[in-house]
DNA sequence: TTTCTAGTTCTTAAAATAAAGAACCAAAAA
DNA sequence: TTTTTGGTTCTTTATTTTAAGAACTAGAAA
């Protein structure tokens, strides 16, 4: 009976053991990471490195836990390395790399995301500048929307700053 | 000579005339709208309705200006209608619908986007709550990142409010 | 009533994405 | 030197996305 629950709750494949609850969290987080342009495999790896009990995982632990092929694992890991969402450490007398989530990068990641949205505001202003005077109502609304965007994105860096000061 | 410039600068197909500069803006804006999950055709239509001199365009004006098939135009327009990025008006004695960008929706759109990012914070907290005590360093950094996210997304609605009050 | 307009829907095709599997390779271990 | 480990790279396949084109349709106009 206890064995049955154990079987239901824990999936151990070669070293890394992970619960069903954790796997569900990996899927949920993974879905959220997919939207910012990551392929499913990469998104799941990012998620796994946040969810799993051990925070430094080898290539094979990742591969087997997520049931990926070597190529998919390799490509996803290298993608995440180049965008610096993960990095790795090595251990003396061990050839494997141990990959881990670069949490510090998340702050910069958020900043980048806001910067992206800010760019939209800039193009919008470009659009406004070339609009004809013949559509005053539209132009007014459009201009107001841009003002809002610009206000928000001017204030957001201040939020980062004030958070850093107050913690 | 002037004719040549005219030809180079203006593209008139059946009613709606648009300059090369405007078409370039449509492409640029279109690319930015693609990332939030819009298909190219829909993204370009949104962009066109912001860029073109006339802000209310018919099905065929859109179709011909963007060189789309009827089906692509129809599907993209209906997508944009259901997510309320565009709406349309009708004119007496005219069977066509005139589509236009719903600019007011952009403010809500931004709010939705921030809400999306907020959701990520919530799942992150869920992840934190199930983390083992055996990784204190990781947990601490993770927790700090979540605090930052929560702080930012708690402050952003205030920004919207203060903008609305001050304009 | 028939025809036309303003689209919609269905089927197909092209292209892009994602990942599997096998072959391959460099460095370390035996 | 040969073998093993820890991957990488190449080729192929499956899936998804995007859009074209043709056939179709509801309501208005003739």
XYZ file of N, CA and C in Angstrom, chain B:
501
model
N 9.975 62.017 -64.422
C 10.849 62.018 -63.231
C 10.030 62.079 -61.942
N 9.165 63.065 -61.917
C 8.287 63.162 -60.752
C 7.392 61.928 -60.682
N 6.996 61.525 -61.874
C 6.191 60.323 -61.995
C 6.905 59.110 -61.391
N 8.206 59.073 -61.667
C 9.026 57.971 -61.166
C 9.049 57.959 -59.634
N 9.269 59.131 -59.098
C 9.273 59.254 -57.639
C 7.915 58.845 -57.077
N 6.894 59.373 -57.725
C 5.529 59.038 -57.340
C 5.345 57.531 -57.304
N 5.812 56.901 -58.364
C 5.659 55.461 -58.482
C 6.424 54.742 -57.372
N 7.555 55.288 -57.044
C 8.415 54.673 -56.043
C 7.818 54.845 -54.637
N 7.166 55.968 -54.454
C 6.730 56.323 -53.112
C 5.297 55.912 -52.775
N 4.450 55.854 -53.783
C 3.049 55.613 -53.492
C 2.558 54.314 -54.111
N 1.850 53.549 -53.332
C 1.233 52.357 -53.859
C -0.276 52.496 -53.703
N -0.928 52.681 -54.834
C -2.375 52.782 -54.765
C -3.001 51.578 -55.430
N -3.752 50.848 -54.682
C -4.484 49.736 -55.252
C -5.921 49.908 -54.823
N -6.755 50.200 -55.751
C -8.181 50.220 -55.468
C -8.542 51.048 -54.225
N -8.461 52.353 -54.357
C -8.955 53.187 -53.259
C -7.931 53.631 -52.239
N -7.355 52.674 -51.499
C -6.438 53.079 -50.442
C -5.030 53.277 -50.973
N -4.496 54.473 -50.745
C -3.123 54.709 -51.181
C -2.210 54.755 -49.971
N -1.068 54.166 -50.145
C -0.154 54.060 -49.013
C 1.289 54.241 -49.489
N 2.084 54.928 -48.699
C 3.469 55.179 -49.115
C 4.369 54.023 -48.704
N 5.555 53.990 -49.310
C 6.524 52.962 -48.937
C 6.930 53.090 -47.476
N 7.047 54.334 -47.041
C 7.405 54.552 -45.636
C 6.358 53.918 -44.720
N 5.110 54.111 -45.098
C 4.033 53.534 -44.288
C 4.065 52.015 -44.316
N 4.330 51.469 -45.490
C 4.415 50.010 -45.581
C 5.544 49.472 -44.720
N 6.637 50.216 -44.686
C 7.757 49.800 -43.836
C 7.373 49.823 -42.365
N 6.627 50.850 -41.990
C 6.157 50.931 -40.604
C 5.228 49.766 -40.286
N 4.403 49.410 -41.262
C 3.508 48.276 -41.058
C 4.316 47.010 -40.776
N 5.385 46.818 -41.536
C 6.226 45.635 -41.308
C 6.875 45.658 -39.930
N 7.380 46.826 -39.576
C 8.087 46.984 -38.303
C 7.142 46.750 -37.114
N 6.018 47.435 -37.154
C 5.007 47.259 -36.115
C 4.489 45.821 -36.128
N 4.250 45.318 -37.337
C 3.740 43.967 -37.490
C 4.623 42.969 -36.765
N 5.935 43.089 -36.940
C 6.867 42.191 -36.264
C 6.704 42.254 -34.756
N 6.482 43.453 -34.243
C 6.343 43.596 -32.794
C 5.044 42.969 -32.303
N 4.018 43.008 -33.146
C 2.739 42.429 -32.748
C 2.731 40.916 -32.888
N 3.659 40.380 -33.666
C 3.700 38.937 -33.838
C 4.107 38.242 -32.552
N 5.049 38.839 -31.856
C 5.567 38.190 -30.641
C 4.470 37.914 -29.619
N 3.549 38.867 -29.375
C 2.478 38.478 -28.436
C 1.470 37.511 -29.044
N 1.940 36.576 -29.847
C 1.089 35.495 -30.288
C 0.149 35.759 -31.452
N 0.372 36.818 -32.206
C -0.463 37.014 -33.382
C 0.220 36.481 -34.623
N -0.545 35.892 -35.497
C 0.017 35.416 -36.748
C 0.353 36.631 -37.601
N 1.332 36.476 -38.485
C 1.791 37.591 -39.310
C 0.671 38.409 -39.952
N -0.284 37.731 -40.569
C -1.349 38.456 -41.253
C -2.115 39.354 -40.275
N -2.478 38.811 -39.124
C -3.227 39.582 -38.131
C -2.389 40.746 -37.614
N -1.123 40.481 -37.364
C -0.235 41.528 -36.868
C -0.136 42.673 -37.868
N -0.048 42.338 -39.152
C 0.060 43.381 -40.179
C -1.229 44.181 -40.277
N -2.344 43.518 -40.126
C -3.632 44.221 -40.203
C -3.742 45.231 -39.054
N -3.405 44.792 -37.855
C -3.391 45.715 -36.707
C -2.527 46.921 -37.013
N -1.334 46.619 -37.534
C -0.376 47.688 -37.834
C -0.930 48.621 -38.903
N -1.493 48.043 -39.956
C -2.033 48.862 -41.046
C -3.080 49.838 -40.543
N -3.925 49.371 -39.634
C -5.010 50.221 -39.134
C -4.493 51.350 -38.242
N -3.230 51.279 -37.855
C -2.637 52.380 -37.099
C -1.878 53.321 -38.009
N -1.360 52.766 -39.073
C -0.433 53.519 -39.910
C -1.134 54.253 -41.056
N -2.164 53.643 -41.611
C -2.738 54.214 -42.833
C -3.439 55.544 -42.571
N -3.438 56.382 -43.583
C -4.052 57.705 -43.463
C -5.517 57.596 -43.087
N -6.201 56.706 -43.783
C -7.589 56.469 -43.407
C -7.613 55.400 -42.332
N -8.389 55.616 -41.273
C -8.337 54.708 -40.123
C -9.474 53.699 -40.112
N -10.348 53.813 -41.094
C -11.433 52.833 -41.208
C -11.331 52.180 -42.580
N -10.960 50.940 -42.606
C -10.712 50.270 -43.882
C -11.615 49.070 -44.081
N -11.949 48.842 -45.354
C -12.800 47.702 -45.679
C -11.963 46.433 -45.816
N -12.672 45.332 -45.816
C -12.078 44.018 -46.031
C -11.155 44.031 -47.250
N -11.679 44.540 -48.362
C -10.906 44.497 -49.604
C -9.729 45.462 -49.609
N -9.899 46.593 -48.937
C -8.771 47.528 -48.858
C -7.626 46.890 -48.079
N -7.970 46.240 -47.001
C -6.965 45.535 -46.206
C -6.327 44.428 -47.044
N -7.181 43.640 -47.652
C -6.720 42.487 -48.436
C -5.740 42.908 -49.526
N -6.129 43.964 -50.248
C -5.313 44.357 -51.397
C -4.050 45.088 -50.979
N -4.164 45.895 -49.942
C -2.979 46.624 -49.486
C -1.919 45.653 -48.960
N -2.356 44.651 -48.253
C -1.402 43.703 -47.658
C -1.182 42.470 -48.537
N -1.864 42.434 -49.677
C -1.714 41.323 -50.617
C -1.994 39.976 -49.961
N -3.128 39.890 -49.312
C -3.511 38.636 -48.662
C -4.636 37.967 -49.436
N -4.800 36.697 -49.233
C -5.946 36.005 -49.816
C -7.188 36.354 -48.996
N -8.347 36.088 -49.572
C -9.583 36.350 -48.847
C -9.645 35.549 -47.558
N -9.245 34.291 -47.630
C -9.343 33.449 -46.429
C -8.418 33.950 -45.329
N -7.187 34.284 -45.692
C -6.254 34.786 -44.684
C -6.796 36.074 -44.069
N -7.335 36.933 -44.915
C -7.900 38.193 -44.426
C -9.074 37.932 -43.490
N -9.964 37.069 -43.944
C -11.150 36.759 -43.144
C -10.766 36.184 -41.784
N -9.879 35.205 -41.783
C -9.488 34.574 -40.521
C -8.795 35.553 -39.587
N -7.883 36.340 -40.143
C -7.144 37.289 -39.305
C -8.085 38.334 -38.720
N -8.981 38.846 -39.554
C -9.933 39.850 -39.071
C -10.801 39.277 -37.952
N -11.273 38.054 -38.145
C -12.124 37.471 -37.109
C -11.366 37.208 -35.819
N -10.095 36.823 -35.967
C -9.261 36.677 -34.775
C -9.163 38.002 -34.030
N -8.852 39.059 -34.764
C -8.687 40.377 -34.142
C -9.999 40.884 -33.549
N -11.104 40.550 -34.192
C -12.405 40.936 -33.638
C -12.655 40.216 -32.321
N -12.348 38.920 -32.273
C -12.656 38.194 -31.032
C -11.751 38.632 -29.889
N -10.509 38.968 -30.166
C -9.671 39.474 -29.072
C -9.824 40.987 -28.915
N -10.744 41.536 -29.669
C -11.111 42.950 -29.549
C -9.984 43.945 -29.810
N -9.038 43.543 -30.640
C -8.005 44.489 -31.045
C -8.563 45.425 -32.116
N -9.574 44.991 -32.824
C -10.258 45.836 -33.800
C -11.765 45.726 -33.596
N -12.492 46.688 -34.110
C -13.931 46.537 -34.249
C -14.301 47.098 -35.609
N -15.591 47.293 -35.868
C -15.952 47.862 -37.165
C -17.203 48.695 -37.053
N -17.352 49.604 -38.000
C -18.569 50.379 -38.107
C -19.176 50.089 -39.470
N -20.420 50.451 -39.611
C -21.069 50.326 -40.918
C -21.568 51.701 -41.311
N -21.806 51.859 -42.603
C -22.310 53.146 -43.083
C -23.630 52.922 -43.795
N -24.565 53.847 -43.632
C -25.886 53.675 -44.247
C -25.766 53.515 -45.760
N -26.489 52.573 -46.278
C -26.470 52.331 -47.715
C -25.171 51.735 -48.211
N -24.472 51.061 -47.324
C -23.190 50.466 -47.705
C -23.076 49.131 -46.970
N -22.927 48.083 -47.744
C -22.923 46.758 -47.121
C -21.605 46.405 -46.453
N -20.546 47.104 -46.848
C -19.234 46.764 -46.296
C -19.123 47.138 -44.822
N -18.210 46.437 -44.154
C -17.864 46.825 -42.791
C -16.571 47.621 -42.864
N -16.453 48.583 -41.988
C -15.225 49.378 -41.951
C -14.508 49.075 -40.649
N -13.355 48.435 -40.786
C -12.618 47.979 -39.602
C -11.679 49.060 -39.099
N -11.541 49.112 -37.793
C -10.644 50.104 -37.213
C -10.011 49.560 -35.941
N -8.867 50.086 -35.630
C -8.129 49.699 -34.442
C -8.861 50.197 -33.198
N -8.994 49.344 -32.197
C -9.597 49.774 -30.940
C -8.483 50.218 -30.011
N -8.167 51.495 -30.072
C -7.003 51.974 -29.330
C -7.230 51.909 -27.830
N -8.463 52.176 -27.430
C -8.765 52.136 -25.998
C -8.395 50.779 -25.409
N -8.512 49.752 -26.254
C -8.225 48.404 -25.790
C -6.754 48.233 -25.428
N -5.915 49.071 -25.965
C -4.481 48.925 -25.733
C -4.096 49.086 -24.274
N -4.815 49.961 -23.617
C -4.531 50.147 -22.196
C -4.837 48.848 -21.453
N -6.007 48.287 -21.716
C -6.352 47.016 -21.097
C -5.378 45.925 -21.521
N -4.964 45.998 -22.785
C -4.000 45.032 -23.288
C -2.712 45.053 -22.489
N -2.233 46.263 -22.189
C -1.026 46.386 -21.377
C -1.252 45.814 -19.986
N -2.391 46.160 -19.428
C -2.704 45.630 -18.104
C -2.711 44.103 -18.125
N -3.332 43.539 -19.165
C -3.368 42.082 -19.295
C -1.967 41.496 -19.344
N -1.108 42.177 -20.074
C 0.256 41.694 -20.219
C 0.964 41.652 -18.865
N 0.771 42.701 -18.101
C 1.380 42.726 -16.770
C 0.767 41.639 -15.891
N -0.528 41.446 -16.047
C -1.202 40.376 -15.299
C -0.579 39.023 -15.627
N -0.271 38.821 -16.901
C 0.387 37.601 -17.337
C 1.701 37.388 -16.599
N 2.486 38.481 -16.525
C 3.778 38.390 -15.860
C 3.573 38.130 -14.364
N 2.507 38.672 -13.851
C 2.192 38.469 -12.440
C 1.916 36.992 -12.160
N 1.216 36.365 -13.089
C 0.917 34.940 -12.951
C 2.189 34.130 -12.784
N 3.199 34.494 -13.544
C 4.488 33.814 -13.431
C 4.986 33.898 -12.001
N 4.882 35.077 -11.412
C 5.275 35.270 -10.025
C 4.534 34.334 -9.088
N 3.244 34.142 -9.369
C 2.452 33.260 -8.521
C 2.922 31.807 -8.597
N 3.194 31.366 -9.808
C 3.678 29.989 -9.954
C 5.047 29.851 -9.300
N 5.870 30.881 -9.447
C 7.180 30.880 -8.800
C 7.035 30.691 -7.288
N 6.065 31.372 -6.722
C 5.866 31.244 -5.274
C 5.431 29.816 -4.925
N 4.611 29.257 -5.797
C 4.200 27.865 -5.624
C 5.434 26.955 -5.622
N 6.342 27.248 -6.529
C 7.574 26.465 -6.610
C 8.369 26.626 -5.318
N 8.506 27.861 -4.880
C 9.272 28.126 -3.654
C 8.713 27.345 -2.470
N 7.384 27.327 -2.405
C 6.758 26.686 -1.251
C 7.029 25.189 -1.146
N 7.306 24.571 -2.248
C 7.562 23.123 -2.192
C 9.050 22.799 -2.230
N 9.902 23.819 -2.181
C 11.332 23.531 -2.234
C 11.825 22.979 -0.895
N 12.786 22.057 -0.953
C 13.318 21.503 0.294
C 14.222 22.520 0.990
N 14.349 22.357 2.290
C 15.200 23.264 3.069
C 16.678 23.008 2.802
N 16.950 21.943 2.067
C 18.347 21.545 1.851
C 19.107 22.419 0.849
N 18.416 23.369 0.230
C 19.100 24.261 -0.730
C 18.872 25.718 -0.323
N 19.367 26.095 0.846
C 19.050 27.419 1.410
C 19.509 28.576 0.519
N 20.677 28.436 -0.049
C 21.221 29.510 -0.890
C 20.313 29.760 -2.092
N 20.008 28.669 -2.792
C 19.106 28.758 -3.940
C 17.765 29.348 -3.529
N 17.215 28.802 -2.462
C 15.909 29.264 -2.000
C 15.906 30.752 -1.671
N 17.001 31.193 -1.091
C 17.083 32.603 -0.709
C 17.057 33.491 -1.974
N 17.890 33.141 -2.923
C 17.905 33.919 -4.171
C 16.564 33.861 -4.891
N 16.018 32.665 -4.915
C 14.736 32.466 -5.579
C 13.668 33.331 -4.918
N 13.672 33.300 -3.606
C 12.700 34.069 -2.838
C 12.853 35.568 -3.084
N 14.100 35.981 -3.213
C 14.344 37.402 -3.454
C 13.815 37.829 -4.821
N 14.039 36.959 -5.800
C 13.529 37.250 -7.133
C 12.016 37.395 -7.110
N 11.371 36.495 -6.370
C 9.911 36.555 -6.282
C 9.463 37.852 -5.603
N 10.173 38.216 -4.552
C 9.836 39.483 -3.876
C 9.899 40.645 -4.849
N 10.953 40.661 -5.634
C 11.086 41.727 -6.628
C 9.904 41.731 -7.576
N 9.594 40.547 -8.117
C 8.471 40.456 -9.044
C 7.192 40.952 -8.389
N 6.966 40.488 -7.170
C 5.730 40.861 -6.498
C 5.683 42.360 -6.211
N 6.826 42.896 -5.863
C 6.871 44.343 -5.615
C 6.525 45.124 -6.885
N 7.189 44.754 -7.971
C 6.942 45.446 -9.242
C 5.468 45.370 -9.641
N 4.910 44.174 -9.547
C 3.546 44.015 -10.047
C 2.488 44.529 -9.086
N 2.938 44.807 -7.882
C 2.036 45.463 -6.950
C 2.045 46.975 -7.225
N 3.183 47.479 -7.670
C 3.303 48.919 -7.916
C 2.734 49.352 -9.263
N 2.782 48.468 -10.234
C 2.362 48.857 -11.590
C 0.921 49.371 -11.664
N -0.035 48.708 -11.024
C -1.396 49.255 -11.073
C -1.464 50.682 -10.522
N -0.612 50.977 -9.550
C -0.572 52.338 -9.008
C -0.110 53.319 -10.076
N 0.794 52.876 -10.911
C 1.267 53.746 -11.996
C 0.117 54.091 -12.932
N -0.658 53.074 -13.296
C -1.814 53.320 -14.157
C -2.741 54.341 -13.503
N -2.974 54.125 -12.224
C -3.882 55.012 -11.515
C -3.341 56.440 -11.510
N -2.083 56.576 -11.159
C -1.544 57.935 -11.030
C -1.472 58.622 -12.393
N -1.292 57.857 -13.439
C -1.318 58.470 -14.769
C -2.715 58.982 -15.087
N -3.700 58.175 -14.756
C -5.071 58.569 -15.052
C -5.484 59.816 -14.275
N -4.955 59.915 -13.058
C -5.298 61.087 -12.249
C -4.637 62.359 -12.756
N -3.394 62.219 -13.218
C -2.610 63.418 -13.567
C -2.798 63.949 -14.976
N -3.458 63.257 -15.831
C -3.545 63.749 -17.209
C -4.676 64.729 -17.403
